[in-house]
GROMACS .gro file of C-alpha atoms in nm:
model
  285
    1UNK     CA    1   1.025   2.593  -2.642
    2UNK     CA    2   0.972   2.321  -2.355
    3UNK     CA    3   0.983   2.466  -2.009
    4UNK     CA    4   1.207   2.316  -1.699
    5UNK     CA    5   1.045   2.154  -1.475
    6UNK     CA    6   1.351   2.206  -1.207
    7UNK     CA    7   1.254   2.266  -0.860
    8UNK     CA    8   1.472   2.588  -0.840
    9UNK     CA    9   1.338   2.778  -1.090
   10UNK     CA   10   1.006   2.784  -0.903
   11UNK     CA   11   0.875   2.709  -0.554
   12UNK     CA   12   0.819   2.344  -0.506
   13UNK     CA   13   0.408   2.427  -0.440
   14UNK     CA   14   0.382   2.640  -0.740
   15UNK     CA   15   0.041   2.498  -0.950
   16UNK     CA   16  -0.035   2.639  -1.281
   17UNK     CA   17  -0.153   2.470  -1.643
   18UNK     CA   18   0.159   2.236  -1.663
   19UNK     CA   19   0.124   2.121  -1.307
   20UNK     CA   20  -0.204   2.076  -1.344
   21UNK     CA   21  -0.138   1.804  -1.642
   22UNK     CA   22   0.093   1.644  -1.440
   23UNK     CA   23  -0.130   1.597  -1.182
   24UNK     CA   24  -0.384   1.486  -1.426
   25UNK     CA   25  -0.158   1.216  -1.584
   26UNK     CA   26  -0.036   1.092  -1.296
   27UNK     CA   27  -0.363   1.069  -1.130
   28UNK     CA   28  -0.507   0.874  -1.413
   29UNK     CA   29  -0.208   0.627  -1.464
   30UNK     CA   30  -0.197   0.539  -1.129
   31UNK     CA   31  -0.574   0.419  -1.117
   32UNK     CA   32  -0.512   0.294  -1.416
   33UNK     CA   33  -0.234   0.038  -1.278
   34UNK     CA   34  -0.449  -0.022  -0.930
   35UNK     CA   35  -0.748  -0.082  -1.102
   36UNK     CA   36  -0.590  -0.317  -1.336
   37UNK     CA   37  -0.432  -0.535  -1.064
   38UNK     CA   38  -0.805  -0.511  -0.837
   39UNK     CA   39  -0.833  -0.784  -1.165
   40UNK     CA   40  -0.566  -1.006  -1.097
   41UNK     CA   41  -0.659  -1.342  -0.881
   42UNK     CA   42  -0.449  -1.342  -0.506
   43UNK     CA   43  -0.234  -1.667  -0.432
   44UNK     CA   44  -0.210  -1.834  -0.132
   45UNK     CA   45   0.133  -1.956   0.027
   46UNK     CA   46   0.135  -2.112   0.365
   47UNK     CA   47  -0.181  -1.945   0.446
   48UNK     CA   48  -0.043  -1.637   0.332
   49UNK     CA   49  -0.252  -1.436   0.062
   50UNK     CA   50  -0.049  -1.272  -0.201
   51UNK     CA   51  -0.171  -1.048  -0.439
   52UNK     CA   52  -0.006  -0.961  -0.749
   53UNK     CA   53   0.090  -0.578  -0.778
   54UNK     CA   54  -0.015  -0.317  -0.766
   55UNK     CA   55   0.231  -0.201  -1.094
   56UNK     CA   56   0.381   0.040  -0.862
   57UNK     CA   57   0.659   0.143  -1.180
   58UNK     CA   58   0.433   0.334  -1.355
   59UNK     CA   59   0.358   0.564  -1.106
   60UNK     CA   60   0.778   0.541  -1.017
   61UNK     CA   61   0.889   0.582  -1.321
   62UNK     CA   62   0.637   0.911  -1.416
   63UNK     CA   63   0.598   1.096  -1.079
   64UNK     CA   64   1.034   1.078  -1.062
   65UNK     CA   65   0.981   1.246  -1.413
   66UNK     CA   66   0.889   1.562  -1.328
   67UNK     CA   67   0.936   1.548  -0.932
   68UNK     CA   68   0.676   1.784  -0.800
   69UNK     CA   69   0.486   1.832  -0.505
   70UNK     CA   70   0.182   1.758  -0.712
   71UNK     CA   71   0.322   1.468  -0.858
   72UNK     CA   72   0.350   1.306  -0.521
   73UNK     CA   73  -0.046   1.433  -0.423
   74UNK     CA   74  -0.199   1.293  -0.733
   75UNK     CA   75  -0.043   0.936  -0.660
   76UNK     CA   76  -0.325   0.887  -0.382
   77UNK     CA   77  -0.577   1.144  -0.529
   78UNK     CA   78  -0.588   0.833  -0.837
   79UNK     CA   79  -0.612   0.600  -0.606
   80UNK     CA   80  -0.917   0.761  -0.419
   81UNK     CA   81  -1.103   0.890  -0.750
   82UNK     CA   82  -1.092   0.562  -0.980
   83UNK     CA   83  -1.036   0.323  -0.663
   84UNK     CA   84  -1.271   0.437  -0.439
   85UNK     CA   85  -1.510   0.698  -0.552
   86UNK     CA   86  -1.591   0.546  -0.899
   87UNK     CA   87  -1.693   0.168  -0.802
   88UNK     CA   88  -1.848   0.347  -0.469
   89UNK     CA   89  -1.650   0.274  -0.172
   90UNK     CA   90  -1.556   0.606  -0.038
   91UNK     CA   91  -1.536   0.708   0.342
   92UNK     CA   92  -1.360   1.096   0.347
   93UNK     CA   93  -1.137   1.064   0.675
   94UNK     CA   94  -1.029   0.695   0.558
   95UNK     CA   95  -0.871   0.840   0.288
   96UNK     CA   96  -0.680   1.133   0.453
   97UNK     CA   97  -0.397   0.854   0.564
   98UNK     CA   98  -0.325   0.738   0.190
   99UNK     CA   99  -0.305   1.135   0.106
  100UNK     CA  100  -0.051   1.221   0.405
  101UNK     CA  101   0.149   0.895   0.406
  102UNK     CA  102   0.177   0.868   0.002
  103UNK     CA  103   0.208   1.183  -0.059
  104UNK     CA  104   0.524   1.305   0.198
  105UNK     CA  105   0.702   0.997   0.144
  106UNK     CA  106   0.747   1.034  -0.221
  107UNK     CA  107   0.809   1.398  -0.156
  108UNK     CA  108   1.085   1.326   0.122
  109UNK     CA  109   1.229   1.034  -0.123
  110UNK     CA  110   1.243   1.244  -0.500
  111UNK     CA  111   1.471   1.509  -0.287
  112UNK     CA  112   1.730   1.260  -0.302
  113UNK     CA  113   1.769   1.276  -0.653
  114UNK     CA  114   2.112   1.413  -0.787
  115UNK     CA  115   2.117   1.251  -1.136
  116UNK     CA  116   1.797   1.201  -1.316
  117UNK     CA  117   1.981   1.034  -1.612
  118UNK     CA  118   2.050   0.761  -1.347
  119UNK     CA  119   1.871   0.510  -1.391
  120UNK     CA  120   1.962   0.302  -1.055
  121UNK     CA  121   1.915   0.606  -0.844
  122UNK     CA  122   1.575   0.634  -0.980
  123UNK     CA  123   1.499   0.311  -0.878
  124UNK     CA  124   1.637   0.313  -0.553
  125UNK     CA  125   1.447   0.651  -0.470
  126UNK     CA  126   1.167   0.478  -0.583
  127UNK     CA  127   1.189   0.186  -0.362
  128UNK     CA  128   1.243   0.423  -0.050
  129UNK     CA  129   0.965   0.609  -0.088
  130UNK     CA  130   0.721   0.294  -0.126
  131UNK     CA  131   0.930   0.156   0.174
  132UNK     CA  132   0.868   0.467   0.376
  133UNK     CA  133   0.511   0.463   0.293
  134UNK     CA  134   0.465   0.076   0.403
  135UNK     CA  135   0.680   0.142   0.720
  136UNK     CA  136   0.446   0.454   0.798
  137UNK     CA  137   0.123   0.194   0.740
  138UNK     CA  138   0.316   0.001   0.935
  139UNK     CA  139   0.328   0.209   1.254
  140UNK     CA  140  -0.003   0.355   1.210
  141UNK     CA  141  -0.220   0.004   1.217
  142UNK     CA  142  -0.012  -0.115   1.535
  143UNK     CA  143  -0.154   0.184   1.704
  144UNK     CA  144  -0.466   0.139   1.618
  145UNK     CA  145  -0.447  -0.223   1.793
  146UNK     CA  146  -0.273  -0.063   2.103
  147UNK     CA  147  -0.523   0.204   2.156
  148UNK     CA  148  -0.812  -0.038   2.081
  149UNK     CA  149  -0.993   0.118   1.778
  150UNK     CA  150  -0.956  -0.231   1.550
  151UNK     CA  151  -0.846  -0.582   1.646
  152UNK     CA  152  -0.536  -0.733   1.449
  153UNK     CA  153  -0.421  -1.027   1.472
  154UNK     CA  154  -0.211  -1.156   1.710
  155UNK     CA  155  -0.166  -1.406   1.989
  156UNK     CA  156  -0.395  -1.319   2.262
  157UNK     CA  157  -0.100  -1.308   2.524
  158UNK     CA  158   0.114  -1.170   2.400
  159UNK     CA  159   0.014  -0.858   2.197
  160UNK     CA  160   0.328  -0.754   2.111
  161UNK     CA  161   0.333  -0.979   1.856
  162UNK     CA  162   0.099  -0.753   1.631
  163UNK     CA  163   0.423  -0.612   1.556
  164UNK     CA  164   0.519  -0.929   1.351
  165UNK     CA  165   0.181  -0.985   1.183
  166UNK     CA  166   0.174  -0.653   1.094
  167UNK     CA  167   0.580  -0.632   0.993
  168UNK     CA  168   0.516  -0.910   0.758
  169UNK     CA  169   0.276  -0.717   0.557
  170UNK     CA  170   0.414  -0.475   0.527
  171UNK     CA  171   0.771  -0.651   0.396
  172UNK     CA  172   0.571  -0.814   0.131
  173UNK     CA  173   0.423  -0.512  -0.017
  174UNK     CA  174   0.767  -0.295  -0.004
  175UNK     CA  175   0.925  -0.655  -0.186
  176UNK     CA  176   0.639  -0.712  -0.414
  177UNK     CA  177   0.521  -0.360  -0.515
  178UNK     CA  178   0.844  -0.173  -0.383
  179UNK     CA  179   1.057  -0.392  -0.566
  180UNK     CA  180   0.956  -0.644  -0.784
  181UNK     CA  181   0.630  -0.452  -0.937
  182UNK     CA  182   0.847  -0.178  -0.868
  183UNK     CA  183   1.266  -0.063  -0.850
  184UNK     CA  184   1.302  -0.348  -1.117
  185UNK     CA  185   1.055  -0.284  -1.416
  186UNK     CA  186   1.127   0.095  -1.318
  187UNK     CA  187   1.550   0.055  -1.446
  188UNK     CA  188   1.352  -0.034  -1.767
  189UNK     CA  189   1.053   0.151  -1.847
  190UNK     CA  190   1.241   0.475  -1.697
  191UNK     CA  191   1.495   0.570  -1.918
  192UNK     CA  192   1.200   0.496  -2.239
  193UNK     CA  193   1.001   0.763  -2.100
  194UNK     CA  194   1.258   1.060  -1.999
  195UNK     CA  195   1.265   1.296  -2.257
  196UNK     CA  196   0.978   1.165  -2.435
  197UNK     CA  197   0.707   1.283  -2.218
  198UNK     CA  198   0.785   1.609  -2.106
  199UNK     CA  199   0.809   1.813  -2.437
  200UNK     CA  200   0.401   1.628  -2.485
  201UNK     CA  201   0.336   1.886  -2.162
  202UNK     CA  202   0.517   2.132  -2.301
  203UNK     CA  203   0.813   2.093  -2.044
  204UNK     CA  204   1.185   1.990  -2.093
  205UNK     CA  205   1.355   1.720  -1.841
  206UNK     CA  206   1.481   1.815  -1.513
  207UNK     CA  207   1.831   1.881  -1.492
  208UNK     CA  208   2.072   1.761  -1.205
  209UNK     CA  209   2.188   1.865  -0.914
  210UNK     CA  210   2.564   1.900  -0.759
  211UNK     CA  211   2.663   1.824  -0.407
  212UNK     CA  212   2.499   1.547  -0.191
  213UNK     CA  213   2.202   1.337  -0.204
  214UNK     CA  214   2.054   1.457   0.122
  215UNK     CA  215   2.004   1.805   0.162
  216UNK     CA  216   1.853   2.105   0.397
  217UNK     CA  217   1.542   2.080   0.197
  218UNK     CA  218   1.580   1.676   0.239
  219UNK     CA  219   1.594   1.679   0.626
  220UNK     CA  220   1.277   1.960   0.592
  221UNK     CA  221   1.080   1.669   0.404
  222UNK     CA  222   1.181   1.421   0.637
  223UNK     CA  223   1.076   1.640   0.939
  224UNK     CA  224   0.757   1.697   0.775
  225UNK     CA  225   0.694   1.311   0.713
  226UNK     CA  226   0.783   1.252   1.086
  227UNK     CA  227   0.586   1.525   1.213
  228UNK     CA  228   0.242   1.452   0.985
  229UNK     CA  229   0.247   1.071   1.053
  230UNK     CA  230   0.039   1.118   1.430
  231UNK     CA  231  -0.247   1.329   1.261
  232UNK     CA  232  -0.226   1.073   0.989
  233UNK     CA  233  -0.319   0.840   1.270
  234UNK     CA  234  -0.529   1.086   1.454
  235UNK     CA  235  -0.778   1.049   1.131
  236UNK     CA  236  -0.747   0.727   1.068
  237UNK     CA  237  -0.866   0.671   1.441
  238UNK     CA  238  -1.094   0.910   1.445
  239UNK     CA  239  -1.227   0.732   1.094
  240UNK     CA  240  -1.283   0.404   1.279
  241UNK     CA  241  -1.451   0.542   1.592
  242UNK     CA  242  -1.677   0.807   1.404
  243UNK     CA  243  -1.728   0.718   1.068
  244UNK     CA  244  -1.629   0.891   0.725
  245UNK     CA  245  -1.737   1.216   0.790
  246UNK     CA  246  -1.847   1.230   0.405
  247UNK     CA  247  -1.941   0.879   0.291
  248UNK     CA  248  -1.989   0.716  -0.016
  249UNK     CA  249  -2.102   0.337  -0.058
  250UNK     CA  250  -2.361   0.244  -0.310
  251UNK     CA  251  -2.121  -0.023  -0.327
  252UNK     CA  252  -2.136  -0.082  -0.759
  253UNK     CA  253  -1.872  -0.380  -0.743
  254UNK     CA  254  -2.105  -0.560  -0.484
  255UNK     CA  255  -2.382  -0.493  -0.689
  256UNK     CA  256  -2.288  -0.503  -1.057
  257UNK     CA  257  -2.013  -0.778  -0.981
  258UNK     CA  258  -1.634  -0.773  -1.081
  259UNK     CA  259  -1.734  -0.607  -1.444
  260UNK     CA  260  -1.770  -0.316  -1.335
  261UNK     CA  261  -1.399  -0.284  -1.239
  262UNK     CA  262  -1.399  -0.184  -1.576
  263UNK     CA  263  -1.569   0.154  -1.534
  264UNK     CA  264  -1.274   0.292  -1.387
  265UNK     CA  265  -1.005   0.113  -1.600
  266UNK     CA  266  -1.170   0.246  -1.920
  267UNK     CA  267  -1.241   0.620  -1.763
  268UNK     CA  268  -0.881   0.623  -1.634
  269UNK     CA  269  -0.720   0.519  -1.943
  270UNK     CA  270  -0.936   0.793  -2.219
  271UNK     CA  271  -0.789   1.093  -1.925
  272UNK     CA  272  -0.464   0.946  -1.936
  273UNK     CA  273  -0.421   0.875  -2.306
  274UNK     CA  274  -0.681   1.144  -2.424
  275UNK     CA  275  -0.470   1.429  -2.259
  276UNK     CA  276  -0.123   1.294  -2.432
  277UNK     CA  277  -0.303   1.293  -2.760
  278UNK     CA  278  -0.421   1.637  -2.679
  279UNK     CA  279  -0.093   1.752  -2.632
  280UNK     CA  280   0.080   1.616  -2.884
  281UNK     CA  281  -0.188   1.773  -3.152
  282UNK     CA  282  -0.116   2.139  -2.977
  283UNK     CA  283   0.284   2.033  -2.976
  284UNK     CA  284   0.274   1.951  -3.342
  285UNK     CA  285   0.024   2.280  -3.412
   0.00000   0.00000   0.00000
């Protein structure tokens, strides 16, 4: 018999074997989807460049599946691992940001969730939490221009105006990835995967929740997202004054050229794929 994945029937950090798969899957689905869209070509529109992506629903649509702490961590651990470490682009303290920001802003955001059969407050917890993250990017790059560890771009005087550079990056990443790559293709692909992959890591759906949306534990996540965001920026200063602390650049993409963007695509997808096959042998054992 499947076991619930519910957040009360164990502590929220609790890791054993079926946390660990999570973690694996989502770690490998999400470089999976970044990697993929690091092969899409960028558009230009009034001098601004777009990119398509990233496919930010796949990583919506499975991490709100089983709504763990881990979940949330393995979301920028896959980004680091098959976006960074594999074509050779690593710098340790740069990546500390991605892990705090990513990481408490999907955990602050799946709280929210009263009804996981609900397939438009999925969607609109996913949104938040790729809003929060973009807001949090947000804060932290103005403050690197204010306390004079990078120059951004804005008009020479009048500085505040990084603000609006800066805003508008971040609006078209929580409207393209946030919601278009995101909310949308999430009301579809959502409802498809509940109850389909669980039982393949030998784990039954969540189950709701009465009472409100925002809770105790809610306003505990929130605090914690608030309160981690300055030594989020603390590193990422401290990364662009001091270096990477551990570094890693043999720089394989440079070298090799755009082909080898397939490295990680192909690694990515045997974990992700190879451990639901795996599963689903022991499951039908």
């Amino acid at each position: 018999m499947g076991i619930n994945t519910s957040a009360e029937s164990s502590s929220v950090f609790s890791f054993d074997h079926r946390d660990m798969m999570v973690f694996i899957l989502v770690m490998s689905l999400h470089g999976f989807q970044s990697m993929i869209t690091e092969l899409l070509p960028e558009f230009s529109m009034g001098g601004l460049g777009l990119e398509i992506g990233p496919f930010w629903f796949v990583a919506m649509s499975v991490v709100l599946l089983f709504r763990s702490f881990w979940a949330c961590l393995a979301i920028p651990v896959g980004g680091i691992v098959f976006g960074e470490i594999l074509i050779g682009d690593f710098s340790a303290l740069g990546a500390v940001e991605g892990l705090i920001v990513i990481t408490m802003s999907w955990f602050f955001a799946m709280s929210l969730i009263t009804d996981p059969t609900d397939v438009k407050q999925i969607a609109a917890v996913g949104f938040l939490a790729k809003a929060m993250e973009e807001v949090a990017a947000w804060f932290i790059d103005v403050g690197k221009f204010y306390v004079g560890v990078e120059e951004l771009e804005a008009i020479s005087w009048l500085p505040e105006t990084v603000w609006a550079t800066e805003g508008m990056g971040a609006l078209v990443q929580i409207i393209g990835a946030g919601l278009i790559f995101g909310a949308i293709p999430t009301l579809y692909l959502y409802p498809r995967l509940r109850g389909k992959i669980e039982p393949l890591l030998g784990m039954n759906p969540i189950d709701g929740r009465d009472g409100p949306m925002f809770t105790r534990s809610s306003l505990k996540r929130l605090v914690a997202w608030a309160a981690l965001l300055p030594i989020a920026f603390a590193v990422e200063m401290l990364s662009e004054t001091s270096g990477g602390l551990i570094v890693f650049e043999p720089q394989f993409v440079e070298t090799y050229g755009q082909a080898f963007l397939f490295v990680p695509i192909v690694i990515s997808a045997l974990v992700a794929f190879g451990l639901v096959y795996y599963r689903q042998q022991r499951t039908q054992a």
